[in-house]
Amino acid sequence: MRHFTKAGLAATLFALSAAALAQNASPVGTWKTIDDETGKPKALVRITEDAGILTGKIEKLFRPADQDQNPKCVKCSDTRKDQPIIGMTILSGLKKDGNEWSGGEILDPAAGKTYKSKAALKDNGAKLEVRGYIGAPMFGRSQTWVREQ
């Protein structure tokens, strides 16, 4: 009987480890965005997946107390113009392509500009390198986002 208990415990631990690895193999989850210029946290973005396509929405902004805590995207030129940034979809259309996700778009709400984007997991899924670019990926900039636990 003790042998079966140990085997059951080992199987449970293996299943939990496999589930943790599967989560870390995907960008699905909540990420703290880090400003590539200041190194400070900017927002929390929740990435979801539907039919193999990733989408990211802003859930929270990290702003000084003297700034508007729920600003609108005044510089956006599409349907997001003058819409609240919290709850806004800023990442869309990313599809798995080998070890990265590509073919999507990312919005910079501060500038109101949309860029092509790609993303790749780093540090065993603890970080997500997100690149926005015009034309080719070499003509852009990257941010490293940190997974929220």
Short mmCIF file of N, CA and C in Angstrom, two decimals:
data_model
loop_
_atom_site.label_atom_id
_atom_site.label_comp_id
_atom_site.label_asym_id
_atom_site.label_seq_id
_atom_site.Cartn_x
_atom_site.Cartn_y
_atom_site.Cartn_z
N MET A 1 0.81 -1.19 0.00
CA MET A 1 0.00 0.00 0.00
C MET A 1 0.86 1.26 0.00
N ARG A 2 1.95 1.25 0.80
CA ARG A 2 2.83 2.42 0.84
C ARG A 2 3.45 2.67 -0.52
N HIS A 3 3.71 1.61 -1.28
CA HIS A 3 4.31 1.74 -2.62
C HIS A 3 3.37 2.51 -3.55
N PHE A 4 2.06 2.21 -3.45
CA PHE A 4 1.09 2.91 -4.28
C PHE A 4 0.97 4.38 -3.88
N THR A 5 1.06 4.66 -2.59
CA THR A 5 1.00 6.04 -2.10
C THR A 5 2.17 6.85 -2.64
N LYS A 6 3.38 6.28 -2.58
CA LYS A 6 4.56 6.96 -3.10
C LYS A 6 4.45 7.17 -4.61
N ALA A 7 3.94 6.17 -5.31
CA ALA A 7 3.77 6.29 -6.76
C ALA A 7 2.75 7.37 -7.09
N GLY A 8 1.67 7.44 -6.32
CA GLY A 8 0.65 8.47 -6.53
C GLY A 8 1.20 9.86 -6.26
N LEU A 9 2.00 10.00 -5.21
CA LEU A 9 2.62 11.29 -4.89
C LEU A 9 3.58 11.70 -6.00
N ALA A 10 4.38 10.77 -6.48
CA ALA A 10 5.32 11.06 -7.57
C ALA A 10 4.57 11.48 -8.83
N ALA A 11 3.48 10.81 -9.15
CA ALA A 11 2.69 11.15 -10.34
C ALA A 11 2.09 12.55 -10.20
N THR A 12 1.61 12.88 -9.01
CA THR A 12 1.05 14.21 -8.78
C THR A 12 2.11 15.29 -8.94
N LEU A 13 3.29 15.08 -8.34
CA LEU A 13 4.38 16.05 -8.48
C LEU A 13 4.79 16.22 -9.93
N PHE A 14 4.85 15.12 -10.68
CA PHE A 14 5.20 15.18 -12.10
C PHE A 14 4.16 15.98 -12.88
N ALA A 15 2.89 15.75 -12.59
CA ALA A 15 1.82 16.48 -13.29
C ALA A 15 1.88 17.97 -12.98
N LEU A 16 2.13 18.32 -11.72
CA LEU A 16 2.24 19.74 -11.37
C LEU A 16 3.44 20.39 -12.04
N SER A 17 4.56 19.68 -12.10
CA SER A 17 5.75 20.21 -12.77
C SER A 17 5.49 20.41 -14.25
N ALA A 18 4.82 19.46 -14.89
CA ALA A 18 4.50 19.57 -16.31
C ALA A 18 3.58 20.76 -16.55
N ALA A 19 2.61 20.98 -15.66
CA ALA A 19 1.70 22.12 -15.81
C ALA A 19 2.47 23.43 -15.67
N ALA A 20 3.39 23.50 -14.73
CA ALA A 20 4.19 24.72 -14.55
C ALA A 20 5.06 24.97 -15.77
N LEU A 21 5.65 23.93 -16.33
CA LEU A 21 6.47 24.10 -17.54
C LEU A 21 5.63 24.54 -18.72
N ALA A 22 4.42 24.00 -18.84
CA ALA A 22 3.54 24.39 -19.95
C ALA A 22 3.17 25.86 -19.84
N GLN A 23 2.90 26.33 -18.61
CA GLN A 23 2.56 27.75 -18.44
C GLN A 23 3.74 28.61 -18.83
N ASN A 24 4.95 28.21 -18.45
CA ASN A 24 6.13 29.00 -18.75
C ASN A 24 6.54 28.90 -20.21
N ALA A 25 5.95 27.97 -20.96
CA ALA A 25 6.26 27.83 -22.38
C ALA A 25 5.35 28.71 -23.22
N SER A 26 4.48 29.45 -22.58
CA SER A 26 3.53 30.31 -23.28
C SER A 26 3.53 31.70 -22.65
N PRO A 27 3.33 32.74 -23.45
CA PRO A 27 3.22 34.09 -22.89
C PRO A 27 1.88 34.37 -22.22
N VAL A 28 0.96 33.43 -22.23
CA VAL A 28 -0.34 33.65 -21.61
C VAL A 28 -0.14 33.91 -20.12
N GLY A 29 -0.72 34.99 -19.64
CA GLY A 29 -0.60 35.37 -18.24
C GLY A 29 -0.50 36.88 -18.10
N THR A 30 -0.12 37.33 -16.91
CA THR A 30 0.00 38.75 -16.62
C THR A 30 1.46 39.15 -16.57
N TRP A 31 1.76 40.27 -17.22
CA TRP A 31 3.14 40.75 -17.36
C TRP A 31 3.26 42.20 -16.90
N LYS A 32 4.35 42.48 -16.20
CA LYS A 32 4.68 43.85 -15.82
C LYS A 32 5.57 44.39 -16.93
N THR A 33 5.10 45.44 -17.59
CA THR A 33 5.90 46.05 -18.65
C THR A 33 6.91 46.98 -18.02
N ILE A 34 8.11 46.98 -18.58
CA ILE A 34 9.20 47.80 -18.07
C ILE A 34 9.60 48.77 -19.17
N ASP A 35 9.61 50.06 -18.85
CA ASP A 35 10.00 51.09 -19.82
C ASP A 35 11.45 50.88 -20.21
N ASP A 36 11.71 50.75 -21.52
CA ASP A 36 13.07 50.48 -21.99
C ASP A 36 13.99 51.68 -21.83
N GLU A 37 13.44 52.86 -21.61
CA GLU A 37 14.27 54.07 -21.43
C GLU A 37 14.55 54.35 -19.95
N THR A 38 13.54 54.19 -19.07
CA THR A 38 13.71 54.52 -17.66
C THR A 38 13.99 53.30 -16.78
N GLY A 39 13.61 52.11 -17.26
CA GLY A 39 13.77 50.89 -16.46
C GLY A 39 12.71 50.73 -15.39
N LYS A 40 11.70 51.61 -15.38
CA LYS A 40 10.65 51.57 -14.36
C LYS A 40 9.41 50.84 -14.90
N PRO A 41 8.65 50.21 -14.00
CA PRO A 41 7.39 49.56 -14.43
C PRO A 41 6.41 50.58 -14.98
N LYS A 42 5.73 50.20 -16.07
CA LYS A 42 4.74 51.09 -16.68
C LYS A 42 3.31 50.58 -16.52
N ALA A 43 3.13 49.27 -16.70
CA ALA A 43 1.76 48.74 -16.71
C ALA A 43 1.76 47.24 -16.45
N LEU A 44 0.56 46.72 -16.17
CA LEU A 44 0.33 45.29 -16.16
C LEU A 44 -0.50 44.97 -17.40
N VAL A 45 -0.03 44.00 -18.17
CA VAL A 45 -0.72 43.57 -19.38
C VAL A 45 -1.08 42.11 -19.24
N ARG A 46 -2.34 41.78 -19.46
CA ARG A 46 -2.78 40.38 -19.45
C ARG A 46 -2.81 39.88 -20.88
N ILE A 47 -2.04 38.83 -21.14
CA ILE A 47 -2.01 38.20 -22.46
C ILE A 47 -2.88 36.96 -22.42
N THR A 48 -3.78 36.87 -23.39
CA THR A 48 -4.65 35.70 -23.53
C THR A 48 -4.44 35.10 -24.91
N GLU A 49 -4.92 33.87 -25.07
CA GLU A 49 -4.81 33.18 -26.35
C GLU A 49 -6.18 32.68 -26.77
N ASP A 50 -6.50 32.91 -28.04
CA ASP A 50 -7.74 32.41 -28.60
C ASP A 50 -7.42 31.88 -29.99
N ALA A 51 -7.66 30.60 -30.20
CA ALA A 51 -7.41 29.94 -31.49
C ALA A 51 -5.95 30.14 -31.95
N GLY A 52 -5.01 30.10 -30.99
CA GLY A 52 -3.60 30.22 -31.33
C GLY A 52 -3.10 31.64 -31.55
N ILE A 53 -3.95 32.64 -31.31
CA ILE A 53 -3.56 34.04 -31.51
C ILE A 53 -3.54 34.75 -30.15
N LEU A 54 -2.42 35.44 -29.88
CA LEU A 54 -2.26 36.15 -28.62
C LEU A 54 -2.78 37.58 -28.71
N THR A 55 -3.39 38.01 -27.60
CA THR A 55 -3.89 39.37 -27.45
C THR A 55 -3.49 39.87 -26.06
N GLY A 56 -3.11 41.14 -25.96
CA GLY A 56 -2.74 41.69 -24.66
C GLY A 56 -3.50 42.96 -24.36
N LYS A 57 -4.08 43.03 -23.14
CA LYS A 57 -4.83 44.21 -22.70
C LYS A 57 -4.20 44.78 -21.44
N ILE A 58 -4.20 46.10 -21.35
CA ILE A 58 -3.69 46.77 -20.15
C ILE A 58 -4.70 46.62 -19.02
N GLU A 59 -4.22 46.11 -17.87
CA GLU A 59 -5.08 45.97 -16.69
C GLU A 59 -4.82 47.05 -15.66
N LYS A 60 -3.58 47.57 -15.62
CA LYS A 60 -3.23 48.55 -14.60
C LYS A 60 -2.08 49.41 -15.12
N LEU A 61 -2.07 50.66 -14.73
CA LEU A 61 -0.96 51.56 -15.05
C LEU A 61 -0.24 51.94 -13.76
N PHE A 62 1.07 52.07 -13.84
CA PHE A 62 1.87 52.55 -12.72
C PHE A 62 2.23 54.01 -13.02
N ARG A 63 1.51 54.92 -12.40
CA ARG A 63 1.70 56.34 -12.67
C ARG A 63 1.86 57.09 -11.35
N PRO A 64 2.64 58.18 -11.37
CA PRO A 64 2.76 59.00 -10.17
C PRO A 64 1.39 59.51 -9.72
N ALA A 65 1.25 59.74 -8.43
CA ALA A 65 -0.03 60.16 -7.85
C ALA A 65 -0.55 61.47 -8.44
N ASP A 66 0.35 62.33 -8.92
CA ASP A 66 -0.09 63.62 -9.46
C ASP A 66 -0.54 63.55 -10.92
N GLN A 67 -0.48 62.34 -11.51
CA GLN A 67 -0.92 62.17 -12.90
C GLN A 67 -2.29 61.50 -12.95
N ASP A 68 -3.00 61.70 -14.05
CA ASP A 68 -4.29 61.05 -14.28
C ASP A 68 -4.09 59.53 -14.18
N GLN A 69 -4.86 58.88 -13.31
CA GLN A 69 -4.71 57.44 -13.10
C GLN A 69 -5.46 56.61 -14.14
N ASN A 70 -6.33 57.22 -14.91
CA ASN A 70 -7.04 56.50 -15.96
C ASN A 70 -7.06 57.36 -17.22
N PRO A 71 -5.88 57.59 -17.82
CA PRO A 71 -5.81 58.47 -18.99
C PRO A 71 -6.46 57.84 -20.22
N LYS A 72 -6.72 58.68 -21.17
CA LYS A 72 -7.28 58.24 -22.46
C LYS A 72 -6.17 58.30 -23.51
N CYS A 73 -6.34 57.55 -24.57
CA CYS A 73 -5.36 57.52 -25.66
C CYS A 73 -5.67 58.68 -26.61
N VAL A 74 -5.24 59.87 -26.22
CA VAL A 74 -5.54 61.06 -27.01
C VAL A 74 -4.76 61.10 -28.33
N LYS A 75 -3.63 60.40 -28.40
CA LYS A 75 -2.83 60.42 -29.62
C LYS A 75 -3.15 59.28 -30.57
N CYS A 76 -4.02 58.36 -30.16
CA CYS A 76 -4.41 57.26 -31.06
C CYS A 76 -5.21 57.84 -32.23
N SER A 77 -5.07 57.21 -33.39
CA SER A 77 -5.79 57.71 -34.56
C SER A 77 -6.84 56.72 -35.07
N ASP A 78 -6.94 55.56 -34.42
CA ASP A 78 -7.92 54.56 -34.87
C ASP A 78 -9.12 54.57 -33.91
N THR A 79 -9.82 53.46 -33.80
CA THR A 79 -11.01 53.40 -32.95
C THR A 79 -10.68 53.56 -31.47
N ARG A 80 -9.42 53.49 -31.11
CA ARG A 80 -9.02 53.65 -29.71
C ARG A 80 -8.85 55.12 -29.31
N LYS A 81 -8.99 56.02 -30.27
CA LYS A 81 -8.83 57.45 -29.97
C LYS A 81 -9.78 57.87 -28.84
N ASP A 82 -9.20 58.56 -27.85
CA ASP A 82 -9.93 59.08 -26.70
C ASP A 82 -10.59 58.00 -25.84
N GLN A 83 -10.15 56.74 -26.00
CA GLN A 83 -10.64 55.65 -25.16
C GLN A 83 -9.70 55.47 -23.96
N PRO A 84 -10.23 54.99 -22.82
CA PRO A 84 -9.37 54.75 -21.66
C PRO A 84 -8.27 53.73 -21.98
N ILE A 85 -7.06 54.02 -21.51
CA ILE A 85 -5.94 53.11 -21.76
C ILE A 85 -6.10 51.83 -20.94
N ILE A 86 -6.61 51.95 -19.71
CA ILE A 86 -6.86 50.74 -18.92
C ILE A 86 -8.00 49.98 -19.58
N GLY A 87 -7.75 48.72 -19.88
CA GLY A 87 -8.72 47.87 -20.59
C GLY A 87 -8.48 47.84 -22.09
N MET A 88 -7.56 48.66 -22.57
CA MET A 88 -7.28 48.76 -24.01
C MET A 88 -6.41 47.59 -24.50
N THR A 89 -6.76 47.06 -25.68
CA THR A 89 -5.94 46.05 -26.32
C THR A 89 -4.76 46.76 -26.98
N ILE A 90 -3.55 46.41 -26.54
CA ILE A 90 -2.35 47.03 -27.11
C ILE A 90 -1.51 46.03 -27.90
N LEU A 91 -1.78 44.75 -27.72
CA LEU A 91 -1.02 43.70 -28.41
C LEU A 91 -2.02 42.77 -29.07
N SER A 92 -1.82 42.50 -30.37
CA SER A 92 -2.78 41.65 -31.06
C SER A 92 -2.12 40.91 -32.21
N GLY A 93 -2.72 39.78 -32.56
CA GLY A 93 -2.32 39.06 -33.77
C GLY A 93 -1.05 38.24 -33.71
N LEU A 94 -0.46 38.05 -32.54
CA LEU A 94 0.78 37.26 -32.47
C LEU A 94 0.46 35.77 -32.59
N LYS A 95 1.21 35.09 -33.45
CA LYS A 95 1.05 33.65 -33.66
C LYS A 95 2.38 32.96 -33.44
N LYS A 96 2.33 31.75 -32.89
CA LYS A 96 3.55 30.99 -32.62
C LYS A 96 4.28 30.71 -33.93
N ASP A 97 5.59 30.96 -33.90
CA ASP A 97 6.46 30.76 -35.06
C ASP A 97 7.78 30.24 -34.53
N GLY A 98 7.89 28.93 -34.39
CA GLY A 98 9.10 28.34 -33.80
C GLY A 98 9.17 28.66 -32.33
N ASN A 99 10.25 29.33 -31.92
CA ASN A 99 10.44 29.68 -30.51
C ASN A 99 9.97 31.09 -30.18
N GLU A 100 9.26 31.73 -31.09
CA GLU A 100 8.76 33.06 -30.81
C GLU A 100 7.34 33.20 -31.34
N TRP A 101 6.75 34.35 -31.07
CA TRP A 101 5.43 34.69 -31.57
C TRP A 101 5.61 35.92 -32.44
N SER A 102 5.05 35.90 -33.64
CA SER A 102 5.27 37.01 -34.57
C SER A 102 4.00 37.28 -35.37
N GLY A 103 4.11 38.30 -36.24
CA GLY A 103 3.00 38.64 -37.12
C GLY A 103 1.94 39.50 -36.48
N GLY A 104 2.25 40.06 -35.33
CA GLY A 104 1.26 40.87 -34.64
C GLY A 104 1.54 42.35 -34.70
N GLU A 105 0.76 43.07 -33.90
CA GLU A 105 0.92 44.52 -33.79
C GLU A 105 0.93 44.90 -32.32
N ILE A 106 1.62 46.00 -32.03
CA ILE A 106 1.63 46.54 -30.67
C ILE A 106 1.41 48.05 -30.76
N LEU A 107 0.61 48.54 -29.84
CA LEU A 107 0.30 49.97 -29.77
C LEU A 107 1.12 50.60 -28.66
N ASP A 108 1.71 51.74 -28.95
CA ASP A 108 2.34 52.58 -27.93
C ASP A 108 1.33 53.68 -27.62
N PRO A 109 0.56 53.55 -26.52
CA PRO A 109 -0.48 54.54 -26.24
C PRO A 109 0.06 55.95 -26.03
N ALA A 110 1.28 56.07 -25.53
CA ALA A 110 1.85 57.40 -25.29
C ALA A 110 2.06 58.16 -26.60
N ALA A 111 2.43 57.43 -27.65
CA ALA A 111 2.66 58.06 -28.95
C ALA A 111 1.46 57.91 -29.88
N GLY A 112 0.56 56.98 -29.55
CA GLY A 112 -0.59 56.73 -30.41
C GLY A 112 -0.23 56.00 -31.68
N LYS A 113 0.93 55.35 -31.69
CA LYS A 113 1.40 54.67 -32.91
C LYS A 113 1.35 53.16 -32.74
N THR A 114 1.05 52.48 -33.84
CA THR A 114 1.01 51.03 -33.89
C THR A 114 2.20 50.53 -34.70
N TYR A 115 2.83 49.49 -34.20
CA TYR A 115 4.00 48.91 -34.84
C TYR A 115 3.79 47.42 -35.05
N LYS A 116 4.50 46.84 -36.01
CA LYS A 116 4.57 45.39 -36.12
C LYS A 116 5.24 44.89 -34.86
N SER A 117 4.95 43.64 -34.47
CA SER A 117 5.56 43.15 -33.24
C SER A 117 5.87 41.67 -33.31
N LYS A 118 6.77 41.29 -32.43
CA LYS A 118 7.09 39.90 -32.19
C LYS A 118 7.50 39.78 -30.74
N ALA A 119 7.49 38.56 -30.21
CA ALA A 119 7.82 38.35 -28.81
C ALA A 119 8.48 36.99 -28.64
N ALA A 120 9.34 36.89 -27.64
CA ALA A 120 10.01 35.63 -27.33
C ALA A 120 10.19 35.51 -25.82
N LEU A 121 9.94 34.32 -25.29
CA LEU A 121 10.15 34.07 -23.87
C LEU A 121 11.63 33.94 -23.57
N LYS A 122 12.02 34.41 -22.40
CA LYS A 122 13.41 34.35 -21.92
C LYS A 122 13.40 33.84 -20.48
N ASP A 123 14.54 33.41 -19.99
CA ASP A 123 14.71 32.98 -18.60
C ASP A 123 13.63 31.99 -18.16
N ASN A 124 13.47 30.91 -18.94
CA ASN A 124 12.50 29.86 -18.62
C ASN A 124 11.08 30.38 -18.44
N GLY A 125 10.71 31.38 -19.23
CA GLY A 125 9.35 31.91 -19.20
C GLY A 125 9.11 33.00 -18.19
N ALA A 126 10.15 33.41 -17.46
CA ALA A 126 9.99 34.47 -16.46
C ALA A 126 9.97 35.86 -17.10
N LYS A 127 10.52 35.98 -18.30
CA LYS A 127 10.57 37.27 -19.00
C LYS A 127 10.08 37.10 -20.43
N LEU A 128 9.55 38.17 -20.97
CA LEU A 128 9.07 38.19 -22.35
C LEU A 128 9.72 39.38 -23.05
N GLU A 129 10.49 39.10 -24.08
CA GLU A 129 11.09 40.19 -24.85
C GLU A 129 10.12 40.53 -25.98
N VAL A 130 9.61 41.75 -25.93
CA VAL A 130 8.62 42.24 -26.89
C VAL A 130 9.31 43.28 -27.77
N ARG A 131 9.21 43.08 -29.07
CA ARG A 131 9.85 44.01 -30.01
C ARG A 131 8.78 44.65 -30.89
N GLY A 132 8.81 45.96 -30.97
CA GLY A 132 7.97 46.71 -31.89
C GLY A 132 8.85 47.30 -32.97
N TYR A 133 8.39 47.26 -34.22
CA TYR A 133 9.25 47.71 -35.31
C TYR A 133 8.43 48.18 -36.50
N ILE A 134 9.13 48.92 -37.37
CA ILE A 134 8.57 49.37 -38.65
C ILE A 134 9.36 48.66 -39.74
N GLY A 135 8.68 48.00 -40.66
CA GLY A 135 9.38 47.30 -41.74
C GLY A 135 9.98 46.00 -41.26
N ALA A 136 11.27 46.00 -40.94
CA ALA A 136 11.98 44.80 -40.49
C ALA A 136 12.28 44.91 -39.00
N PRO A 137 12.36 43.77 -38.30
CA PRO A 137 12.62 43.80 -36.86
C PRO A 137 13.88 44.56 -36.45
N MET A 138 14.85 44.68 -37.35
CA MET A 138 16.07 45.41 -36.99
C MET A 138 15.80 46.91 -36.82
N PHE A 139 14.67 47.39 -37.34
CA PHE A 139 14.32 48.80 -37.23
C PHE A 139 13.24 48.99 -36.16
N GLY A 140 13.63 48.76 -34.92
CA GLY A 140 12.66 48.88 -33.85
C GLY A 140 13.34 48.93 -32.50
N ARG A 141 12.53 48.69 -31.47
CA ARG A 141 13.09 48.65 -30.12
C ARG A 141 12.38 47.56 -29.33
N SER A 142 13.08 47.07 -28.33
CA SER A 142 12.57 45.98 -27.51
C SER A 142 12.35 46.42 -26.08
N GLN A 143 11.40 45.76 -25.44
CA GLN A 143 11.16 45.89 -24.02
C GLN A 143 11.18 44.49 -23.43
N THR A 144 11.66 44.38 -22.20
CA THR A 144 11.58 43.11 -21.49
C THR A 144 10.50 43.23 -20.44
N TRP A 145 9.50 42.38 -20.55
CA TRP A 145 8.40 42.34 -19.60
C TRP A 145 8.67 41.21 -18.60
N VAL A 146 8.20 41.37 -17.38
CA VAL A 146 8.44 40.40 -16.32
C VAL A 146 7.12 39.75 -15.93
N ARG A 147 7.13 38.40 -15.89
CA ARG A 147 5.90 37.67 -15.56
C ARG A 147 5.50 37.94 -14.11
N GLU A 148 4.23 38.25 -13.89
CA GLU A 148 3.67 38.41 -12.56
C GLU A 148 3.25 37.04 -12.06
N GLN A 149 3.54 36.75 -10.83
CA GLN A 149 3.20 35.43 -10.26
C GLN A 149 1.86 35.43 -9.59
#
